[in-house]
Amino acid sequence: MLLLAIESSCDETAVAVVRDGREILANLIASQVDLHAVYGGVVPELASRRHLETINPLTVEALSQAGVGQEQLEGVVVTRGPGLVGALLVGVAFAKAFAYACGIPVLGVHHIEGHILAIQLEQQVAFPFLALAVSGGHTHLFRVDGIGQYRLLGRTVDDAAGEAFDKVAKMLGLSYPGGPIIDKLAQGGDDGGIVFPRPLLKKAHCDFSFSGLKTAVLNHLQRLGEKPDEKRVAQIAAAFQTAVVDVLTQKTLRAAAAEGLNRIVVAGGVACNSGLRKRFSELAVRNELTVHFPAPLLCADNAAMLAVAGDYYLRQGFSSGLDLNAVSNWPLEQVGVFNF
Ligand code: KG4
Ligand code: ZN
């Protein structure tokens, strides 16, 4: 089954062509980072307008790169939510119009379902597994028993980990998005002996909290009294990242043990973090687990990731219809065939 996939939930316009939910023929991402960087974060109105300008030419380019004519396509999958509603609507409206013009079905897919299943484009990870979805909007742990079968085990009670990376970067005078910059600075490995708190780490439940950690960085900066020099900025970045990595890895491992799962999938933009990847890999060996990370291009927002679930649901005969609408809030646990 040859699918066109469209993603526009935040600040990347992405279009992919994927065969059988597995073989990527094209996976294009037009990033809006430069557009939003001057504001220190995503401006929803600007994001929607840029999606609108980009989505058509990017689709033409993706089809050309894939060597696929639109008459060969058998379905269109699109991010239905969660995300910025104006941004989502551009993708949803485009996907519906394209599918209608081609006479093929359209299907709305959950963004986080896309992230969690992206790994299946590279390797077959057998169900059940534990998924840590860690991005700008999510820090959630799910037990995954199959496509469409997600049980929420824990989630952040305040900021998402990616959001904390971005906000701390802003405090440190670094640009947007801050996650990759903090990651790079932290690679020096010198935390200058700074120790930040590990929120909720001692609690037995699987919830996360990052807002207190963010405040701890702010307090540290205020105590310094002066603008930190480059070396100090790198040390704070390293100490912050270590605290985040500690909490994410230890809580995930604890949840895996409680659920009796020995396969872990880490998904979403923060899964690009080199410290997180390294620590999880070390812990995997020590704890006889396998930890799977998609390649960085498939961790960050992309459209190919939507095709795994898309292919599965469309083959089952489910599609969305032309009344498909975008939803800004949509808990993954509520994904199910009845949502279509
Ligand atoms: O999944 P994603 O691309 O978009 C959302 O669905 O939110 O995730 C974006 C988030 C941003 O907060 C960004 O700073 C973070 O992922 N991120 C990273 C790294 N690369 C991206 N955080 C830490 N280390 C990285 N290397
Ligand atoms: Zn995402």
mmCIF file of N, CA and C in Angstrom, residues 62-158:
data_model
loop_
_atom_site.group_PDB
_atom_site.id
_atom_site.type_symbol
_atom_site.label_atom_id
_atom_site.label_comp_id
_atom_site.label_asym_id
_atom_site.label_seq_id
_atom_site.Cartn_x
_atom_site.Cartn_y
_atom_site.Cartn_z
ATOM 1 N N ALA A 62 8.109 15.694 -2.742
ATOM 2 C CA ALA A 62 8.173 14.344 -2.149
ATOM 3 C C ALA A 62 7.772 13.281 -3.172
ATOM 4 N N LEU A 63 6.698 13.562 -3.929
ATOM 5 C CA LEU A 63 6.246 12.591 -4.935
ATOM 6 C C LEU A 63 7.306 12.415 -6.015
ATOM 7 N N SER A 64 7.918 13.530 -6.396
ATOM 8 C CA SER A 64 8.950 13.463 -7.433
ATOM 9 C C SER A 64 10.158 12.678 -6.933
ATOM 10 N N GLN A 65 10.565 12.959 -5.689
ATOM 11 C CA GLN A 65 11.717 12.236 -5.134
ATOM 12 C C GLN A 65 11.427 10.737 -4.989
ATOM 13 N N ALA A 66 10.173 10.417 -4.666
ATOM 14 C CA ALA A 66 9.790 9.010 -4.508
ATOM 15 C C ALA A 66 9.602 8.322 -5.867
ATOM 16 N N GLY A 67 9.492 9.120 -6.921
ATOM 17 C CA GLY A 67 9.227 8.561 -8.249
ATOM 18 C C GLY A 67 7.819 7.990 -8.332
ATOM 19 N N VAL A 68 6.892 8.633 -7.634
ATOM 20 C CA VAL A 68 5.516 8.130 -7.552
ATOM 21 C C VAL A 68 4.563 9.173 -8.132
ATOM 22 N N GLY A 69 3.659 8.741 -8.979
ATOM 23 C CA GLY A 69 2.623 9.627 -9.502
ATOM 24 C C GLY A 69 1.442 9.609 -8.538
ATOM 25 N N GLN A 70 0.669 10.704 -8.504
ATOM 26 C CA GLN A 70 -0.411 10.728 -7.502
ATOM 27 C C GLN A 70 -1.477 9.674 -7.772
ATOM 28 N N GLU A 71 -1.567 9.206 -9.047
ATOM 29 C CA GLU A 71 -2.551 8.167 -9.366
ATOM 30 C C GLU A 71 -2.145 6.812 -8.757
ATOM 31 N N GLN A 72 -0.879 6.683 -8.332
ATOM 32 C CA GLN A 72 -0.441 5.409 -7.720
ATOM 33 C C GLN A 72 -0.737 5.339 -6.220
ATOM 34 N N LEU A 73 -1.022 6.505 -5.616
ATOM 35 C CA LEU A 73 -1.240 6.535 -4.159
ATOM 36 C C LEU A 73 -2.529 5.811 -3.787
ATOM 37 N N GLU A 74 -2.498 5.153 -2.609
ATOM 38 C CA GLU A 74 -3.678 4.394 -2.179
ATOM 39 C C GLU A 74 -4.328 4.963 -0.910
ATOM 40 N N GLY A 75 -3.714 5.978 -0.345
ATOM 41 C CA GLY A 75 -4.307 6.599 0.847
ATOM 42 C C GLY A 75 -3.459 7.785 1.288
ATOM 43 N N VAL A 76 -4.098 8.665 2.078
ATOM 44 C CA VAL A 76 -3.380 9.809 2.647
ATOM 45 C C VAL A 76 -3.541 9.740 4.162
ATOM 46 N N VAL A 77 -2.417 9.801 4.891
ATOM 47 C CA VAL A 77 -2.489 9.839 6.351
ATOM 48 C C VAL A 77 -1.969 11.183 6.818
ATOM 49 N N VAL A 78 -2.570 11.684 7.883
ATOM 50 C CA VAL A 78 -2.237 13.040 8.327
ATOM 51 C C VAL A 78 -2.327 13.105 9.845
ATOM 52 N N THR A 79 -1.485 13.940 10.454
ATOM 53 C CA THR A 79 -1.593 14.152 11.905
ATOM 54 C C THR A 79 -2.892 14.888 12.190
ATOM 55 N N ARG A 80 -3.738 14.255 13.024
ATOM 56 C CA ARG A 80 -5.014 14.859 13.395
ATOM 57 C C ARG A 80 -4.863 15.669 14.691
ATOM 58 N N GLY A 81 -3.909 15.275 15.540
ATOM 59 C CA GLY A 81 -3.661 15.945 16.807
ATOM 60 C C GLY A 81 -2.739 15.069 17.619
ATOM 61 N N PRO A 82 -2.337 15.454 18.800
ATOM 62 C CA PRO A 82 -2.483 16.796 19.353
ATOM 63 C C PRO A 82 -1.455 17.751 18.755
ATOM 64 N N GLY A 83 -1.650 19.041 18.988
ATOM 65 C CA GLY A 83 -0.726 20.037 18.454
ATOM 66 C C GLY A 83 -1.400 21.391 18.405
ATOM 67 N N LEU A 84 -0.803 22.318 17.664
ATOM 68 C CA LEU A 84 -1.386 23.658 17.491
ATOM 69 C C LEU A 84 -2.531 23.523 16.497
ATOM 70 N N VAL A 85 -3.724 23.936 16.914
ATOM 71 C CA VAL A 85 -4.881 23.600 16.085
ATOM 72 C C VAL A 85 -4.817 24.255 14.701
ATOM 73 N N GLY A 86 -4.358 25.505 14.642
ATOM 74 C CA GLY A 86 -4.256 26.188 13.342
ATOM 75 C C GLY A 86 -3.261 25.497 12.424
ATOM 76 N N ALA A 87 -2.165 25.035 12.998
ATOM 77 C CA ALA A 87 -1.132 24.334 12.227
ATOM 78 C C ALA A 87 -1.669 22.976 11.755
ATOM 79 N N LEU A 88 -2.337 22.273 12.662
ATOM 80 C CA LEU A 88 -2.905 20.964 12.309
ATOM 81 C C LEU A 88 -3.923 21.084 11.182
ATOM 82 N N LEU A 89 -4.748 22.152 11.262
ATOM 83 C CA LEU A 89 -5.818 22.311 10.271
ATOM 84 C C LEU A 89 -5.286 22.435 8.847
ATOM 85 N N VAL A 90 -4.108 23.030 8.702
ATOM 86 C CA VAL A 90 -3.528 23.154 7.358
ATOM 87 C C VAL A 90 -3.275 21.769 6.777
ATOM 88 N N GLY A 91 -2.638 20.907 7.581
ATOM 89 C CA GLY A 91 -2.348 19.547 7.117
ATOM 90 C C GLY A 91 -3.614 18.751 6.870
ATOM 91 N N VAL A 92 -4.578 18.867 7.796
ATOM 92 C CA VAL A 92 -5.819 18.096 7.689
ATOM 93 C C VAL A 92 -6.615 18.529 6.446
ATOM 94 N N ALA A 93 -6.730 19.846 6.238
ATOM 95 C CA ALA A 93 -7.494 20.343 5.080
ATOM 96 C C ALA A 93 -6.808 19.918 3.776
ATOM 97 N N PHE A 94 -5.478 20.029 3.755
ATOM 98 C CA PHE A 94 -4.729 19.635 2.562
ATOM 99 C C PHE A 94 -4.902 18.133 2.290
ATOM 100 N N ALA A 95 -4.769 17.335 3.337
ATOM 101 C CA ALA A 95 -4.862 15.875 3.178
ATOM 102 C C ALA A 95 -6.249 15.471 2.658
ATOM 103 N N LYS A 96 -7.286 16.107 3.193
ATOM 104 C CA LYS A 96 -8.651 15.763 2.759
ATOM 105 C C LYS A 96 -8.859 16.142 1.286
ATOM 106 N N ALA A 97 -8.409 17.341 0.928
ATOM 107 C CA ALA A 97 -8.585 17.795 -0.459
ATOM 108 C C ALA A 97 -7.821 16.888 -1.422
ATOM 109 N N PHE A 98 -6.595 16.539 -1.033
ATOM 110 C CA PHE A 98 -5.741 15.700 -1.890
ATOM 111 C C PHE A 98 -6.375 14.317 -2.068
ATOM 112 N N ALA A 99 -6.837 13.749 -0.945
ATOM 113 C CA ALA A 99 -7.443 12.412 -0.995
ATOM 114 C C ALA A 99 -8.724 12.439 -1.828
ATOM 115 N N TYR A 100 -9.518 13.480 -1.667
ATOM 116 C CA TYR A 100 -10.784 13.598 -2.418
ATOM 117 C C TYR A 100 -10.499 13.700 -3.918
ATOM 118 N N ALA A 101 -9.499 14.517 -4.250
ATOM 119 C CA ALA A 101 -9.141 14.695 -5.668
ATOM 120 C C ALA A 101 -8.648 13.392 -6.282
ATOM 121 N N CYS A 102 -7.964 12.588 -5.483
ATOM 122 C CA CYS A 102 -7.411 11.322 -5.998
ATOM 123 C C CYS A 102 -8.399 10.167 -5.867
ATOM 124 N N GLY A 103 -9.488 10.385 -5.140
ATOM 125 C CA GLY A 103 -10.466 9.312 -4.928
ATOM 126 C C GLY A 103 -9.939 8.208 -4.032
ATOM 127 N N ILE A 104 -9.138 8.575 -3.031
ATOM 128 C CA ILE A 104 -8.560 7.578 -2.103
ATOM 129 C C ILE A 104 -8.909 7.965 -0.658
ATOM 130 N N PRO A 105 -8.819 7.016 0.288
ATOM 131 C CA PRO A 105 -9.200 7.349 1.670
ATOM 132 C C PRO A 105 -8.197 8.249 2.374
ATOM 133 N N VAL A 106 -8.702 8.988 3.373
ATOM 134 C CA VAL A 106 -7.841 9.805 4.221
ATOM 135 C C VAL A 106 -8.005 9.293 5.643
ATOM 136 N N LEU A 107 -6.918 9.359 6.410
ATOM 137 C CA LEU A 107 -6.960 8.853 7.778
ATOM 138 C C LEU A 107 -6.198 9.788 8.710
ATOM 139 N N GLY A 108 -6.840 10.194 9.805
ATOM 140 C CA GLY A 108 -6.184 11.035 10.816
ATOM 141 C C GLY A 108 -5.469 10.170 11.833
ATOM 142 N N VAL A 109 -4.204 10.473 12.093
ATOM 143 C CA VAL A 109 -3.384 9.665 13.001
ATOM 144 C C VAL A 109 -2.930 10.532 14.182
ATOM 145 N N HIS A 110 -2.763 9.895 15.329
ATOM 146 C CA HIS A 110 -2.281 10.580 16.535
ATOM 147 C C HIS A 110 -0.768 10.815 16.413
ATOM 148 N N HIS A 111 -0.358 12.047 16.691
ATOM 149 C CA HIS A 111 1.059 12.413 16.554
ATOM 150 C C HIS A 111 1.981 11.518 17.396
ATOM 151 N N ILE A 112 1.562 11.247 18.623
ATOM 152 C CA ILE A 112 2.432 10.448 19.505
ATOM 153 C C ILE A 112 2.407 8.966 19.106
ATOM 154 N N GLU A 113 1.309 8.511 18.563
ATOM 155 C CA GLU A 113 1.269 7.146 18.025
ATOM 156 C C GLU A 113 2.297 7.040 16.893
ATOM 157 N N GLY A 114 2.365 8.110 16.087
ATOM 158 C CA GLY A 114 3.383 8.167 15.033
ATOM 159 C C GLY A 114 4.783 8.067 15.619
ATOM 160 N N HIS A 115 5.077 8.894 16.622
ATOM 161 C CA HIS A 115 6.416 8.878 17.234
ATOM 162 C C HIS A 115 6.765 7.486 17.772
ATOM 163 N N ILE A 116 5.814 6.887 18.502
ATOM 164 C CA ILE A 116 6.102 5.603 19.161
ATOM 165 C C ILE A 116 6.332 4.482 18.143
ATOM 166 N N LEU A 117 5.639 4.552 17.002
ATOM 167 C CA LEU A 117 5.765 3.476 16.005
ATOM 168 C C LEU A 117 6.842 3.745 14.960
ATOM 169 N N ALA A 118 7.468 4.942 15.008
ATOM 170 C CA ALA A 118 8.500 5.292 14.008
ATOM 171 C C ALA A 118 9.609 4.247 13.953
ATOM 172 N N ILE A 119 9.923 3.668 15.098
ATOM 173 C CA ILE A 119 10.998 2.672 15.170
ATOM 174 C C ILE A 119 10.745 1.506 14.209
ATOM 175 N N GLN A 120 9.446 1.197 13.959
ATOM 176 C CA GLN A 120 9.112 0.044 13.109
ATOM 177 C C GLN A 120 9.494 0.280 11.647
ATOM 178 N N LEU A 121 9.847 1.520 11.302
ATOM 179 C CA LEU A 121 10.328 1.795 9.942
ATOM 180 C C LEU A 121 11.770 1.313 9.770
ATOM 181 N N GLU A 122 12.434 1.077 10.905
ATOM 182 C CA GLU A 122 13.849 0.698 10.845
ATOM 183 C C GLU A 122 14.110 -0.722 11.316
ATOM 184 N N GLN A 123 13.338 -1.154 12.310
ATOM 185 C CA GLN A 123 13.539 -2.501 12.866
ATOM 186 C C GLN A 123 12.215 -2.983 13.419
ATOM 187 N N GLN A 124 12.070 -4.301 13.494
ATOM 188 C CA GLN A 124 10.807 -4.810 14.030
ATOM 189 C C GLN A 124 10.932 -5.017 15.522
ATOM 190 N N VAL A 125 10.251 -4.183 16.291
ATOM 191 C CA VAL A 125 10.249 -4.357 17.743
ATOM 192 C C VAL A 125 8.935 -5.061 18.086
ATOM 193 N N ALA A 126 9.064 -6.248 18.671
ATOM 194 C CA ALA A 126 7.856 -7.040 18.958
ATOM 195 C C ALA A 126 7.056 -6.416 20.100
ATOM 196 N N PHE A 127 5.735 -6.539 20.029
ATOM 197 C CA PHE A 127 4.855 -6.126 21.127
ATOM 198 C C PHE A 127 4.823 -7.265 22.151
ATOM 199 N N PRO A 128 4.604 -6.998 23.437
ATOM 200 C CA PRO A 128 4.439 -5.670 24.024
ATOM 201 C C PRO A 128 5.793 -5.017 24.309
ATOM 202 N N PHE A 129 5.785 -3.692 24.391
ATOM 203 C CA PHE A 129 6.987 -2.982 24.839
ATOM 204 C C PHE A 129 6.578 -1.757 25.635
ATOM 205 N N LEU A 130 7.575 -1.171 26.313
ATOM 206 C CA LEU A 130 7.334 0.059 27.052
ATOM 207 C C LEU A 130 7.786 1.216 26.173
ATOM 208 N N ALA A 131 6.967 2.254 26.078
ATOM 209 C CA ALA A 131 7.370 3.410 25.258
ATOM 210 C C ALA A 131 7.504 4.642 26.141
ATOM 211 N N LEU A 132 8.640 5.309 25.994
ATOM 212 C CA LEU A 132 8.821 6.629 26.612
ATOM 213 C C LEU A 132 8.712 7.640 25.480
ATOM 214 N N ALA A 133 7.613 8.406 25.486
ATOM 215 C CA ALA A 133 7.415 9.439 24.462
ATOM 216 C C ALA A 133 7.851 10.757 25.067
ATOM 217 N N VAL A 134 8.921 11.310 24.532
ATOM 218 C CA VAL A 134 9.539 12.458 25.181
ATOM 219 C C VAL A 134 9.837 13.540 24.132
ATOM 220 N N SER A 135 9.017 14.593 24.179
ATOM 221 C CA SER A 135 9.128 15.619 23.131
ATOM 222 C C SER A 135 8.876 16.995 23.735
ATOM 223 N N GLY A 136 8.550 17.965 22.858
ATOM 224 C CA GLY A 136 8.283 19.318 23.341
ATOM 225 C C GLY A 136 6.977 19.397 24.110
ATOM 226 N N GLY A 137 6.042 18.503 23.826
ATOM 227 C CA GLY A 137 4.731 18.546 24.473
ATOM 228 C C GLY A 137 4.431 17.336 25.343
ATOM 229 N N HIS A 138 5.259 16.313 25.269
ATOM 230 C CA HIS A 138 4.967 15.055 25.966
ATOM 231 C C HIS A 138 6.154 14.526 26.765
ATOM 232 N N THR A 139 5.854 13.975 27.925
ATOM 233 C CA THR A 139 6.792 13.084 28.616
ATOM 234 C C THR A 139 5.884 12.040 29.235
ATOM 235 N N HIS A 140 5.632 10.995 28.486
ATOM 236 C CA HIS A 140 4.624 10.004 28.838
ATOM 237 C C HIS A 140 5.217 8.597 28.733
ATOM 238 N N LEU A 141 4.806 7.746 29.659
ATOM 239 C CA LEU A 141 5.194 6.332 29.599
ATOM 240 C C LEU A 141 3.957 5.505 29.269
ATOM 241 N N PHE A 142 4.065 4.687 28.245
ATOM 242 C CA PHE A 142 2.935 3.840 27.847
ATOM 243 C C PHE A 142 3.364 2.383 27.795
ATOM 244 N N ARG A 143 2.458 1.522 28.173
ATOM 245 C CA ARG A 143 2.613 0.110 27.843
ATOM 246 C C ARG A 143 1.959 -0.053 26.477
ATOM 247 N N VAL A 144 2.677 -0.625 25.528
ATOM 248 C CA VAL A 144 2.154 -0.773 24.170
ATOM 249 C C VAL A 144 1.970 -2.258 23.876
ATOM 250 N N ASP A 145 0.720 -2.676 23.761
ATOM 251 C CA ASP A 145 0.444 -4.096 23.511
ATOM 252 C C ASP A 145 0.219 -4.399 22.039
ATOM 253 N N GLY A 146 0.116 -3.364 21.236
ATOM 254 C CA GLY A 146 -0.084 -3.540 19.804
ATOM 255 C C GLY A 146 -0.423 -2.173 19.233
ATOM 256 N N ILE A 147 -0.560 -2.091 17.908
ATOM 257 C CA ILE A 147 -0.956 -0.809 17.318
ATOM 258 C C ILE A 147 -2.374 -0.490 17.800
ATOM 259 N N GLY A 148 -2.554 0.692 18.359
ATOM 260 C CA GLY A 148 -3.868 1.085 18.875
ATOM 261 C C GLY A 148 -4.115 0.659 20.316
ATOM 262 N N GLN A 149 -3.156 -0.043 20.915
ATOM 263 C CA GLN A 149 -3.356 -0.523 22.297
ATOM 264 C C GLN A 149 -2.316 0.098 23.230
ATOM 265 N N TYR A 150 -2.692 1.216 23.817
ATOM 266 C CA TYR A 150 -1.760 1.978 24.639
ATOM 267 C C TYR A 150 -2.345 2.170 26.031
ATOM 268 N N ARG A 151 -1.567 1.827 27.048
ATOM 269 C CA ARG A 151 -2.020 2.080 28.425
ATOM 270 C C ARG A 151 -1.064 3.074 29.055
ATOM 271 N N LEU A 152 -1.619 4.191 29.508
ATOM 272 C CA LEU A 152 -0.794 5.233 30.128
ATOM 273 C C LEU A 152 -0.340 4.777 31.507
ATOM 274 N N LEU A 153 0.993 4.805 31.726
ATOM 275 C CA LEU A 153 1.529 4.407 33.031
ATOM 276 C C LEU A 153 1.924 5.619 33.856
ATOM 277 N N GLY A 154 2.315 6.683 33.168
ATOM 278 C CA GLY A 154 2.738 7.891 33.876
ATOM 279 C C GLY A 154 2.965 9.005 32.887
ATOM 280 N N ARG A 155 2.961 10.241 33.408
ATOM 281 C CA ARG A 155 3.141 11.389 32.519
ATOM 282 C C ARG A 155 3.656 12.561 33.332
ATOM 283 N N THR A 156 4.125 13.577 32.661
ATOM 284 C CA THR A 156 4.557 14.755 33.398
ATOM 285 C C THR A 156 3.339 15.457 33.996
ATOM 286 N N VAL A 157 3.525 15.953 35.202
ATOM 287 C CA VAL A 157 2.426 16.677 35.844
ATOM 288 C C VAL A 157 2.520 18.173 35.534
ATOM 289 N N ASP A 158 3.625 18.596 34.914
ATOM 290 C CA ASP A 158 3.751 20.012 34.528
ATOM 291 C C ASP A 158 4.411 20.124 33.152
#
